[in-house]
mmCIF file of C-alpha atoms in Angstrom:
data_model
loop_
_atom_site.group_PDB
_atom_site.id
_atom_site.type_symbol
_atom_site.label_atom_id
_atom_site.label_comp_id
_atom_site.label_asym_id
_atom_site.label_seq_id
_atom_site.Cartn_x
_atom_site.Cartn_y
_atom_site.Cartn_z
ATOM 1 C CA MET A 1 -0.164 0.123 -0.111
ATOM 2 C CA SER A 2 2.713 2.336 0.929
ATOM 3 C CA VAL A 3 4.389 1.702 -2.315
ATOM 4 C CA SER A 4 1.396 2.529 -4.610
ATOM 5 C CA GLU A 5 0.692 5.537 -2.668
ATOM 6 C CA ALA A 6 4.224 6.772 -3.139
ATOM 7 C CA THR A 7 3.537 6.820 -6.783
ATOM 8 C CA LEU A 8 0.316 8.743 -6.659
ATOM 9 C CA PRO A 9 0.297 11.866 -8.834
ATOM 10 C CA GLU A 10 0.382 14.103 -5.739
ATOM 11 C CA ALA A 11 3.956 12.976 -5.177
ATOM 12 C CA ILE A 12 4.771 15.161 -8.173
ATOM 13 C CA ASP A 13 3.514 18.151 -6.603
ATOM 14 C CA GLY A 14 3.776 20.574 -9.403
ATOM 15 C CA GLY A 15 1.424 18.506 -11.473
ATOM 16 C CA SER A 16 -1.388 18.144 -9.022
ATOM 17 C CA GLY A 17 -2.869 21.745 -9.245
ATOM 18 C CA SER A 18 -2.953 21.902 -13.059
ATOM 19 C CA GLU A 19 -4.411 18.301 -13.302
ATOM 20 C CA PHE A 20 -7.381 19.639 -11.083
ATOM 21 C CA ARG A 21 -7.597 22.716 -13.108
ATOM 22 C CA ARG A 22 -7.664 20.413 -16.435
ATOM 23 C CA GLY A 23 -10.582 18.411 -14.900
ATOM 24 C CA VAL A 24 -12.465 21.641 -14.235
ATOM 25 C CA MET A 25 -11.765 23.031 -17.822
ATOM 26 C CA SER A 26 -12.988 19.791 -19.415
ATOM 27 C CA CYS A 27 -16.228 19.927 -17.371
ATOM 28 C CA LEU A 28 -17.236 23.643 -18.695
ATOM 29 C CA PRO A 29 -18.854 22.600 -22.009
ATOM 30 C CA VAL A 30 -20.935 19.925 -20.085
ATOM 31 C CA LEU A 31 -22.107 22.631 -17.652
ATOM 32 C CA LEU A 32 -23.850 24.527 -20.440
ATOM 33 C CA GLY A 33 -26.213 21.581 -20.783
ATOM 34 C CA THR A 34 -26.453 20.984 -16.988
ATOM 35 C CA ILE A 35 -27.416 24.500 -15.718
ATOM 36 C CA PRO A 36 -30.835 24.899 -17.596
ATOM 37 C CA TYR A 37 -32.271 21.823 -16.253
ATOM 38 C CA ALA A 38 -30.803 22.298 -12.972
ATOM 39 C CA LEU A 39 -33.134 25.457 -12.947
ATOM 40 C CA VAL A 40 -35.920 23.643 -14.303
ATOM 41 C CA LEU A 41 -35.578 20.899 -11.615
ATOM 42 C CA GLY A 42 -35.472 23.557 -8.709
ATOM 43 C CA ALA A 43 -38.510 25.505 -10.370
ATOM 44 C CA GLN A 44 -40.449 22.222 -10.610
ATOM 45 C CA ALA A 45 -39.634 21.081 -7.107
ATOM 46 C CA THR A 46 -41.045 24.318 -5.642
ATOM 47 C CA GLN A 47 -44.267 23.366 -7.331
ATOM 48 C CA LYS A 48 -44.262 20.258 -5.624
ATOM 49 C CA GLY A 49 -43.850 21.986 -2.338
ATOM 50 C CA LEU A 50 -40.212 21.510 -1.647
ATOM 51 C CA SER A 51 -38.319 24.293 0.114
ATOM 52 C CA ALA A 52 -35.503 26.145 -1.131
ATOM 53 C CA VAL A 53 -33.496 24.374 1.732
ATOM 54 C CA GLU A 54 -34.847 20.957 1.123
ATOM 55 C CA LEU A 55 -34.143 20.755 -2.592
ATOM 56 C CA PRO A 56 -30.398 21.567 -2.401
ATOM 57 C CA LEU A 57 -30.245 19.304 0.540
ATOM 58 C CA MET A 58 -31.532 16.516 -1.853
ATOM 59 C CA THR A 59 -29.202 17.671 -4.918
ATOM 60 C CA GLY A 60 -26.228 17.951 -2.548
ATOM 61 C CA LEU A 61 -26.561 14.766 -0.540
ATOM 62 C CA ASN A 62 -28.128 12.697 -3.501
ATOM 63 C CA PHE A 63 -26.198 14.394 -6.453
ATOM 64 C CA ALA A 64 -27.766 12.162 -9.164
ATOM 65 C CA GLY A 65 -29.919 14.307 -11.447
ATOM 66 C CA GLY A 66 -31.884 11.447 -13.092
ATOM 67 C CA SER A 67 -33.196 10.111 -9.899
ATOM 68 C CA GLU A 68 -33.848 13.650 -8.575
ATOM 69 C CA PHE A 69 -36.133 14.392 -11.772
ATOM 70 C CA ALA A 70 -37.943 11.163 -11.248
ATOM 71 C CA ALA A 71 -38.405 11.771 -7.424
ATOM 72 C CA ILE A 72 -39.652 15.385 -8.076
ATOM 73 C CA GLN A 73 -42.036 13.928 -10.712
ATOM 74 C CA LEU A 74 -43.604 11.386 -8.282
ATOM 75 C CA TRP A 75 -43.418 13.728 -5.223
ATOM 76 C CA THR A 76 -46.522 13.878 -3.127
ATOM 77 C CA SER A 77 -47.126 15.591 0.190
ATOM 78 C CA PRO A 78 -46.255 13.474 2.335
ATOM 79 C CA PRO A 79 -43.938 11.676 -0.092
ATOM 80 C CA HIS A 80 -44.289 7.785 -0.862
ATOM 81 C CA ILE A 81 -40.917 7.308 0.845
ATOM 82 C CA ALA A 82 -40.335 3.487 0.027
ATOM 83 C CA LEU A 83 -41.449 4.257 -3.721
ATOM 84 C CA ILE A 84 -39.075 6.928 -4.119
ATOM 85 C CA ALA A 85 -36.303 5.125 -2.563
ATOM 86 C CA ALA A 86 -36.866 2.146 -4.775
ATOM 87 C CA ILE A 87 -37.030 4.353 -8.018
ATOM 88 C CA THR A 88 -33.882 6.153 -6.826
ATOM 89 C CA PHE A 89 -32.125 2.779 -6.786
ATOM 90 C CA LEU A 90 -33.576 1.552 -10.132
ATOM 91 C CA VAL A 91 -32.518 4.914 -11.879
ATOM 92 C CA ASN A 92 -29.125 4.789 -10.367
ATOM 93 C CA SER A 93 -28.599 1.324 -10.692
ATOM 94 C CA ARG A 94 -26.321 2.060 -13.820
ATOM 95 C CA HIS A 95 -23.812 3.330 -11.341
ATOM 96 C CA PHE A 96 -23.132 -0.271 -10.477
ATOM 97 C CA LEU A 97 -21.840 -0.680 -14.223
ATOM 98 C CA MET A 98 -19.900 2.536 -14.151
ATOM 99 C CA GLY A 99 -18.171 1.682 -10.906
ATOM 100 C CA ALA A 100 -17.255 -1.649 -12.271
ATOM 101 C CA ALA A 101 -15.942 -0.024 -15.498
ATOM 102 C CA LEU A 102 -13.846 2.409 -13.476
ATOM 103 C CA ALA A 103 -12.626 -0.300 -10.916
ATOM 104 C CA PRO A 104 -9.703 -1.533 -12.768
ATOM 105 C CA PHE A 105 -8.274 2.065 -12.903
ATOM 106 C CA LEU A 106 -8.616 2.715 -9.164
ATOM 107 C CA GLY A 107 -6.475 -0.461 -8.170
ATOM 108 C CA HIS A 108 -3.533 1.762 -7.185
ATOM 109 C CA LEU A 109 -5.493 4.108 -5.046
ATOM 110 C CA PRO A 110 -6.067 3.336 -1.232
ATOM 111 C CA GLN A 111 -9.868 2.883 -0.402
ATOM 112 C CA ARG A 112 -10.026 5.933 2.102
ATOM 113 C CA LYS A 113 -9.570 8.001 -1.287
ATOM 114 C CA VAL A 114 -11.591 5.818 -3.440
ATOM 115 C CA PHE A 115 -14.819 5.853 -1.171
ATOM 116 C CA PRO A 116 -15.162 9.644 -0.856
ATOM 117 C CA ALA A 117 -14.285 10.006 -4.662
ATOM 118 C CA LEU A 118 -17.102 7.637 -5.569
ATOM 119 C CA PHE A 119 -19.566 10.059 -3.784
ATOM 120 C CA PHE A 120 -18.989 12.354 -6.813
ATOM 121 C CA LEU A 121 -19.595 9.909 -9.522
ATOM 122 C CA CYS A 122 -22.137 10.896 -11.765
ATOM 123 C CA ASP A 123 -22.714 10.448 -15.601
ATOM 124 C CA GLU A 124 -20.619 13.233 -16.562
ATOM 125 C CA SER A 125 -17.583 13.039 -14.054
ATOM 126 C CA TRP A 126 -17.726 9.208 -14.830
ATOM 127 C CA ALA A 127 -17.545 9.722 -18.473
ATOM 128 C CA LEU A 128 -14.848 12.425 -18.438
ATOM 129 C CA GLY A 129 -12.658 10.422 -15.853
ATOM 130 C CA LEU A 130 -12.826 7.081 -17.555
ATOM 131 C CA ALA A 131 -12.157 8.641 -21.020
ATOM 132 C CA ASP A 132 -9.198 10.725 -19.655
ATOM 133 C CA ALA A 133 -7.884 7.422 -17.980
ATOM 134 C CA LYS A 134 -8.062 5.395 -21.125
ATOM 135 C CA GLN A 135 -6.350 8.230 -23.198
ATOM 136 C CA ARG A 136 -3.376 8.379 -20.497
ATOM 137 C CA ALA A 137 -3.237 4.432 -20.575
ATOM 138 C CA SER A 138 -2.791 4.447 -24.388
ATOM 139 C CA ALA A 139 -0.303 7.105 -24.233
ATOM 140 C CA GLY A 140 1.756 4.922 -21.718
ATOM 141 C CA ILE A 141 1.159 7.117 -18.621
ATOM 142 C CA THR A 142 0.960 5.318 -15.026
ATOM 143 C CA PRO A 143 -1.112 5.451 -13.268
ATOM 144 C CA ALA A 144 -3.685 6.079 -16.142
ATOM 145 C CA PHE A 145 -6.447 7.408 -13.761
ATOM 146 C CA SER A 146 -5.798 10.836 -12.596
ATOM 147 C CA PRO A 147 -7.657 11.453 -9.336
ATOM 148 C CA ARG A 148 -6.953 15.364 -9.335
ATOM 149 C CA TYR A 149 -8.388 15.550 -12.993
ATOM 150 C CA TYR A 150 -11.585 13.486 -11.979
ATOM 151 C CA MET A 151 -12.110 15.597 -8.897
ATOM 152 C CA GLY A 152 -11.786 18.818 -10.821
ATOM 153 C CA ALA A 153 -14.426 17.556 -13.226
ATOM 154 C CA ALA A 154 -16.651 16.133 -10.470
ATOM 155 C CA LEU A 155 -16.430 19.284 -8.080
ATOM 156 C CA ALA A 156 -17.303 21.676 -10.906
ATOM 157 C CA MET A 157 -20.259 19.388 -11.675
ATOM 158 C CA TYR A 158 -21.137 19.285 -8.008
ATOM 159 C CA LEU A 159 -21.037 22.964 -7.283
ATOM 160 C CA ALA A 160 -22.989 24.034 -10.356
ATOM 161 C CA TRP A 161 -25.638 21.239 -9.742
ATOM 162 C CA VAL A 162 -26.384 22.143 -6.251
ATOM 163 C CA GLY A 163 -25.916 25.875 -6.740
ATOM 164 C CA PHE A 164 -28.185 26.241 -9.819
ATOM 165 C CA THR A 165 -30.948 23.680 -8.593
ATOM 166 C CA ALA A 166 -30.890 25.897 -5.330
ATOM 167 C CA ALA A 167 -31.265 29.090 -7.814
ATOM 168 C CA GLY A 168 -34.206 27.388 -9.669
ATOM 169 C CA ALA A 169 -36.050 26.835 -6.288
ATOM 170 C CA LEU A 170 -35.623 30.348 -5.213
ATOM 171 C CA LEU A 171 -36.525 31.587 -8.731
ATOM 172 C CA GLY A 172 -39.347 28.996 -9.061
ATOM 173 C CA PRO A 173 -42.169 31.114 -7.132
ATOM 174 C CA MET A 174 -41.581 33.931 -9.551
ATOM 175 C CA LEU A 175 -42.128 31.920 -12.546
ATOM 176 C CA GLY A 176 -45.380 30.790 -11.533
ATOM 177 C CA HIS A 177 -46.887 27.486 -12.864
ATOM 178 C CA VAL A 178 -43.775 26.131 -14.914
ATOM 179 C CA GLU A 179 -46.165 23.759 -16.737
ATOM 180 C CA THR A 180 -48.013 26.698 -18.666
ATOM 181 C CA TYR A 181 -44.630 27.526 -20.353
ATOM 182 C CA GLY A 182 -43.995 23.866 -21.277
ATOM 183 C CA PHE A 183 -40.948 23.347 -18.852
ATOM 184 C CA ASP A 184 -42.382 19.949 -17.776
ATOM 185 C CA MET A 185 -41.567 18.790 -21.243
ATOM 186 C CA ALA A 186 -37.862 19.144 -20.144
ATOM 187 C CA PHE A 187 -38.196 15.819 -18.365
ATOM 188 C CA PRO A 188 -39.140 13.764 -21.702
ATOM 189 C CA ALA A 189 -36.290 15.795 -23.240
ATOM 190 C CA VAL A 190 -33.613 15.058 -20.723
ATOM 191 C CA PHE A 191 -34.583 11.386 -20.449
ATOM 192 C CA LEU A 192 -34.894 10.864 -24.193
ATOM 193 C CA VAL A 193 -31.269 12.370 -24.637
ATOM 194 C CA LEU A 194 -29.935 10.162 -21.982
ATOM 195 C CA MET A 195 -31.674 7.171 -23.660
ATOM 196 C CA ARG A 196 -30.065 8.038 -26.974
ATOM 197 C CA GLY A 197 -26.695 8.009 -25.202
ATOM 198 C CA MET A 198 -27.500 4.505 -24.005
ATOM 199 C CA TRP A 199 -28.681 3.274 -27.409
ATOM 200 C CA LYS A 200 -26.872 0.287 -28.776
ATOM 201 C CA SER A 201 -29.152 -1.332 -31.121
ATOM 202 C CA VAL A 202 -32.713 -1.954 -31.708
ATOM 203 C CA ALA A 203 -32.610 -5.483 -30.409
ATOM 204 C CA ALA A 204 -30.916 -4.096 -27.337
ATOM 205 C CA ALA A 205 -33.794 -1.358 -26.948
ATOM 206 C CA ARG A 206 -36.589 -4.036 -27.078
ATOM 207 C CA PRO A 207 -36.867 -4.200 -23.299
ATOM 208 C CA TRP A 208 -37.315 -0.363 -23.151
ATOM 209 C CA LEU A 209 -40.448 -0.733 -25.636
ATOM 210 C CA VAL A 210 -41.769 -3.493 -23.111
ATOM 211 C CA SER A 211 -41.409 -0.865 -20.437
ATOM 212 C CA LEU A 212 -43.071 1.752 -22.296
ATOM 213 C CA VAL A 213 -46.216 -0.282 -23.253
ATOM 214 C CA VAL A 214 -46.567 -1.721 -19.784
ATOM 215 C CA ALA A 215 -45.987 1.638 -18.095
ATOM 216 C CA ALA A 216 -48.417 3.546 -20.197
ATOM 217 C CA LEU A 217 -51.226 0.822 -19.817
ATOM 218 C CA VAL A 218 -50.636 0.689 -15.992
ATOM 219 C CA TYR A 219 -50.851 4.524 -15.964
ATOM 220 C CA LEU A 220 -54.044 4.553 -17.959
ATOM 221 C CA PHE A 221 -55.956 1.834 -15.896
ATOM 222 C CA ILE A 222 -54.286 1.759 -12.288
ATOM 223 C CA PRO A 223 -54.368 4.834 -10.234
ATOM 224 C CA GLY A 224 -51.052 5.957 -8.250
ATOM 225 C CA ALA A 225 -47.527 5.729 -9.209
ATOM 226 C CA TRP A 226 -47.361 1.937 -10.100
ATOM 227 C CA TYR A 227 -46.699 2.423 -13.568
ATOM 228 C CA VAL A 228 -43.029 3.267 -12.928
ATOM 229 C CA ALA A 229 -42.316 0.114 -11.030
ATOM 230 C CA ALA A 230 -44.487 -2.021 -13.396
ATOM 231 C CA GLY A 231 -42.720 -0.469 -16.321
ATOM 232 C CA ALA A 232 -39.234 -0.919 -15.065
ATOM 233 C CA VAL A 233 -39.810 -4.528 -13.673
ATOM 234 C CA SER A 234 -41.404 -5.729 -16.941
ATOM 235 C CA GLY A 235 -38.643 -4.123 -19.002
ATOM 236 C CA LEU A 236 -36.071 -5.934 -16.726
ATOM 237 C CA ALA A 237 -37.804 -9.353 -17.162
ATOM 238 C CA ALA A 238 -38.066 -8.913 -20.989
ATOM 239 C CA ALA A 239 -34.163 -8.272 -20.783
ATOM 240 C CA TRP A 240 -33.590 -11.293 -18.932
ATOM 241 C CA LEU A 241 -35.573 -13.401 -21.328
ATOM 242 C CA MET A 242 -34.215 -11.829 -24.450
ATOM 243 C CA ALA A 243 -30.752 -12.142 -23.495
ATOM 244 C CA GLY A 244 -30.884 -15.986 -24.497
ATOM 245 C CA ASP A 245 -31.239 -14.584 -28.146
ATOM 246 C CA ALA A 246 -27.968 -12.931 -28.216
ATOM 247 C CA MET B 1 -38.493 24.937 6.184
ATOM 248 C CA ILE B 2 -37.534 21.207 6.554
ATOM 249 C CA ASP B 3 -40.204 18.764 6.792
ATOM 250 C CA MET B 4 -39.261 15.433 8.630
ATOM 251 C CA ALA B 5 -40.924 13.029 6.039
ATOM 252 C CA THR B 6 -39.018 15.120 3.341
ATOM 253 C CA LEU B 7 -35.816 14.912 5.259
ATOM 254 C CA LEU B 8 -36.197 11.009 5.637
ATOM 255 C CA THR B 9 -36.802 10.655 1.942
ATOM 256 C CA ILE B 10 -33.819 12.726 1.043
ATOM 257 C CA VAL B 11 -31.495 10.774 3.361
ATOM 258 C CA LEU B 12 -32.766 7.444 2.167
ATOM 259 C CA MET B 13 -32.207 8.469 -1.540
ATOM 260 C CA ALA B 14 -28.697 9.623 -0.650
ATOM 261 C CA GLY B 15 -28.079 6.349 1.029
ATOM 262 C CA VAL B 16 -29.501 4.267 -1.827
ATOM 263 C CA THR B 17 -27.548 6.110 -4.296
ATOM 264 C CA TYR B 18 -24.256 6.068 -2.629
ATOM 265 C CA LEU B 19 -24.507 2.275 -2.384
ATOM 266 C CA THR B 20 -25.084 2.076 -6.175
ATOM 267 C CA ARG B 21 -21.995 4.350 -6.485
ATOM 268 C CA ILE B 22 -19.751 2.140 -4.444
ATOM 269 C CA GLY B 23 -21.498 -1.335 -5.269
ATOM 270 C CA GLY B 24 -19.841 -1.771 -8.657
ATOM 271 C CA TYR B 25 -16.505 -0.981 -7.395
ATOM 272 C CA ILE B 26 -16.821 -3.379 -4.278
ATOM 273 C CA VAL B 27 -18.769 -6.064 -5.770
ATOM 274 C CA LEU B 28 -17.833 -6.250 -9.541
ATOM 275 C CA ARG B 29 -14.097 -5.267 -9.571
ATOM 276 C CA ASN B 30 -13.007 -8.850 -9.126
ATOM 277 C CA ARG B 31 -15.646 -10.443 -11.128
ATOM 278 C CA VAL B 32 -17.096 -11.233 -14.545
ATOM 279 C CA LEU B 33 -20.890 -10.853 -14.898
ATOM 280 C CA SER B 34 -22.781 -13.556 -16.755
ATOM 281 C CA ALA B 35 -24.044 -12.413 -20.238
ATOM 282 C CA ARG B 36 -27.571 -12.471 -18.991
ATOM 283 C CA ALA B 37 -27.078 -10.267 -15.942
ATOM 284 C CA THR B 38 -24.910 -8.067 -18.120
ATOM 285 C CA ALA B 39 -28.033 -7.657 -20.572
ATOM 286 C CA VAL B 40 -30.285 -6.788 -17.615
ATOM 287 C CA MET B 41 -28.062 -4.337 -15.994
ATOM 288 C CA GLU B 42 -27.487 -2.550 -19.522
ATOM 289 C CA ALA B 43 -31.218 -2.355 -19.976
ATOM 290 C CA ALA B 44 -32.107 -1.286 -16.644
ATOM 291 C CA PRO B 45 -31.546 2.483 -16.876
ATOM 292 C CA GLY B 46 -33.432 2.853 -19.996
ATOM 293 C CA CYS B 47 -36.383 0.700 -18.749
ATOM 294 C CA VAL B 48 -36.652 3.050 -15.830
ATOM 295 C CA LEU B 49 -36.356 6.319 -17.566
ATOM 296 C CA ILE B 50 -38.808 5.295 -20.311
ATOM 297 C CA SER B 51 -41.331 4.219 -17.687
ATOM 298 C CA VAL B 52 -41.127 7.468 -15.727
ATOM 299 C CA ILE B 53 -41.968 9.347 -18.813
ATOM 300 C CA ALA B 54 -44.631 6.914 -20.148
ATOM 301 C CA PRO B 55 -47.576 9.169 -19.043
ATOM 302 C CA ALA B 56 -46.378 11.649 -21.614
ATOM 303 C CA PHE B 57 -46.835 9.269 -24.423
ATOM 304 C CA VAL B 58 -50.557 8.705 -23.621
ATOM 305 C CA SER B 59 -51.668 12.244 -22.933
ATOM 306 C CA ARG B 60 -55.016 13.191 -24.066
ATOM 307 C CA ASN B 61 -54.069 16.663 -25.012
ATOM 308 C CA PRO B 62 -52.934 16.895 -28.799
ATOM 309 C CA ALA B 63 -50.710 19.812 -27.965
ATOM 310 C CA ASP B 64 -48.669 17.657 -25.729
ATOM 311 C CA LEU B 65 -48.330 14.742 -28.144
ATOM 312 C CA LEU B 66 -47.323 16.887 -30.987
ATOM 313 C CA ALA B 67 -44.711 18.557 -28.748
ATOM 314 C CA LEU B 68 -43.512 15.241 -27.473
ATOM 315 C CA ALA B 69 -43.141 14.087 -31.178
ATOM 316 C CA ILE B 70 -40.996 17.017 -31.973
ATOM 317 C CA THR B 71 -38.992 16.443 -28.674
ATOM 318 C CA PHE B 72 -38.352 12.878 -29.625
ATOM 319 C CA ILE B 73 -37.002 13.948 -33.000
ATOM 320 C CA ALA B 74 -34.831 16.310 -31.411
ATOM 321 C CA ALA B 75 -33.579 13.944 -29.000
ATOM 322 C CA THR B 76 -32.383 11.614 -31.870
ATOM 323 C CA ARG B 77 -30.175 14.088 -33.449
ATOM 324 C CA LEU B 78 -29.315 17.109 -31.040
ATOM 325 C CA SER B 79 -27.371 17.222 -27.678
ATOM 326 C CA MET B 80 -29.057 17.972 -24.226
ATOM 327 C CA LEU B 81 -29.476 21.835 -24.376
ATOM 328 C CA PRO B 82 -31.022 22.194 -27.686
ATOM 329 C CA THR B 83 -33.301 19.218 -27.058
ATOM 330 C CA VAL B 84 -34.520 20.561 -23.794
ATOM 331 C CA LEU B 85 -35.223 24.118 -25.310
ATOM 332 C CA ILE B 86 -36.981 22.604 -28.258
ATOM 333 C CA GLY B 87 -39.160 20.445 -25.960
ATOM 334 C CA VAL B 88 -40.022 23.209 -23.654
ATOM 335 C CA ALA B 89 -40.569 25.863 -26.317
ATOM 336 C CA SER B 90 -42.727 23.385 -28.380
ATOM 337 C CA ALA B 91 -44.858 22.469 -25.544
ATOM 338 C CA GLY B 92 -45.351 26.144 -24.473
ATOM 339 C CA LEU B 93 -46.370 27.163 -27.942
ATOM 340 C CA PHE B 94 -48.595 24.284 -28.826
ATOM 341 C CA ARG B 95 -50.421 24.497 -25.476
ATOM 342 C CA HIS B 96 -50.851 28.324 -26.218
ATOM 343 C CA PHE B 97 -52.097 28.077 -29.686
ATOM 344 C CA ILE B 98 -53.792 24.733 -29.854
ATOM 345 C CA GLY B 99 -55.142 23.713 -26.544
#
């Protein structure tokens, strides 16, 4: 352990600050796409009765945008605690694969650094950190994963997300009913773009179609928020059954 | 300012999410998933996302369906920011002029 720690990038002190800055800079274009829907999430949350303290608490402790959009979408007063926790788990279950993909690059780092760093794992910090590690690996740089670069990108993302969701919550009451302006269409828009990013093939997307049809039918005929769980579970069952074809 | 049920929900969300973040690193780093389990894990995020927005696909409001169709097309070729702007603008405009 002491040997691997001695080879960490911070041992080369001159490079650590610029590595952090490099991470922040690479995250800036991503923020252009993030800030508008952080504001929308904040505005939508106030419509559901969350305060300008509660929402940043959610985005600051949870820091996973997709699950926060889903939670706000399903929010009632009082909230269905178990349903929202379960949906949060399902929406964020992709983190398992992301963490697994990153794991081989984290082998040289002590766990007391990996566990705090993983708190800031989001789609963006993961994509930037992994892409950078793969690039450095092919350039022959060891260790390939740059913790400072990752933390630069992740903290820029974190501060922007928490800050602008809070700003959206504060500005929300001034906007009135955001639905009348069409802001609620931001949810389908964000989710559809995220899904395009996950698109592999028509065959791989068949479980999504199963989810859509089942969720829509349950939504039309069964009151409450069961459509999310019904759609998700039937899609996963379809993926399990269809995996035999591949 | 902070409702207890809301606080409990937020803390549970945070705990569950952090488990997903460290879970892949802890459980999967020294293992190879079966092809079937990998297929299910890969399909999961999309299944959940489409289920959450499924009500939009069966809206009874023609303006909403029209806006969703435009948003869908935008999502297949544009990045996040323009897609969100187009979705919000088309929903706002169609609701104003159609219904």
